[in-house]
Amino acid sequence: FVAYAGDGASDVEAARLSPVVFARDTLWERLRDEHPRIFPFETFHDVVAVLDREAAGWLAAGESGAK
């Protein structure tokens, strides 16, 4: 399971390769309309909250071959 967290232009290419992205600032502006699983964050508490809520479902979908 891979999730990418970033905030800058230098993060764009790596974030595009990740199935889940946590973004703010420039990264959010660049990818918000193109990445299917992008979440805004201010602190890593925000990231943890989304992971707590969503990760089990993402993992289960991955095990079944679904995307």
Coordinates of C-alpha atoms in Angstrom, one line a residue:
F1 CA 0.0 0.0 0.0
V2 CA 1.4 3.3 -1.0
A3 CA 0.2 6.8 -0.2
Y4 CA 2.1 10.0 -1.1
A5 CA 2.0 13.2 0.9
G6 CA 3.4 16.4 -0.5
D7 CA 3.0 20.1 -1.2
G8 CA 5.2 21.3 -4.0
A9 CA 5.8 21.2 -7.7
S10 CA 8.6 18.7 -7.2
D11 CA 6.1 16.2 -5.8
V12 CA 3.8 16.2 -8.9
E13 CA 5.4 13.3 -10.9
A14 CA 5.8 11.0 -7.9
A15 CA 2.2 11.8 -6.7
R16 CA 0.9 10.9 -10.2
L17 CA 2.3 7.4 -9.7
S18 CA 0.8 6.8 -6.3
P19 CA -2.7 5.3 -5.9
V20 CA -3.5 7.7 -3.0
V21 CA -2.3 11.3 -2.6
F22 CA -2.5 13.7 0.3
A23 CA -1.8 17.2 -1.0
R24 CA -1.6 20.8 -0.1
D25 CA -0.4 24.0 -1.7
T26 CA 1.0 23.6 -5.2
L27 CA 0.5 19.9 -5.4
W28 CA -3.2 20.2 -4.6
E29 CA -3.6 22.9 -7.2
R30 CA -1.9 20.9 -9.9
L31 CA -3.5 17.5 -9.2
R32 CA -6.9 18.1 -7.7
D33 CA -8.8 17.8 -11.0
E34 CA -6.8 14.9 -12.4
H35 CA -6.0 12.4 -9.6
P36 CA -8.9 10.0 -8.6
R37 CA -7.9 9.7 -4.9
I38 CA -6.5 13.0 -3.8
F39 CA -7.2 14.4 -0.3
P40 CA -6.3 17.8 1.0
F41 CA -4.4 18.0 4.3
E42 CA -3.1 20.6 6.6
T43 CA -1.4 18.4 9.2
F44 CA -0.5 14.7 9.4
H45 CA -3.5 14.3 11.8
D46 CA -5.6 14.9 8.7
V47 CA -3.7 12.2 6.8
V48 CA -4.2 9.7 9.7
A49 CA -7.9 10.5 9.9
V50 CA -8.4 9.6 6.2
L51 CA -6.2 6.5 6.5
D52 CA -8.2 5.3 9.5
R53 CA -11.5 5.8 7.6
E54 CA -10.5 4.6 4.1
A55 CA -7.4 2.3 4.2
A56 CA -9.2 -1.0 5.0
G57 CA -11.5 -0.5 2.0
W58 CA -8.6 0.3 -0.3
L59 CA -6.7 -2.8 0.9
A60 CA -9.7 -5.0 0.4
A61 CA -10.3 -3.7 -3.1
G62 CA -6.6 -4.3 -3.9
E63 CA -6.8 -7.9 -2.7
S64 CA -9.8 -8.6 -5.0
G65 CA -8.1 -7.1 -8.0
A66 CA -10.4 -4.1 -8.2
K67 CA -9.2 -0.6 -8.6

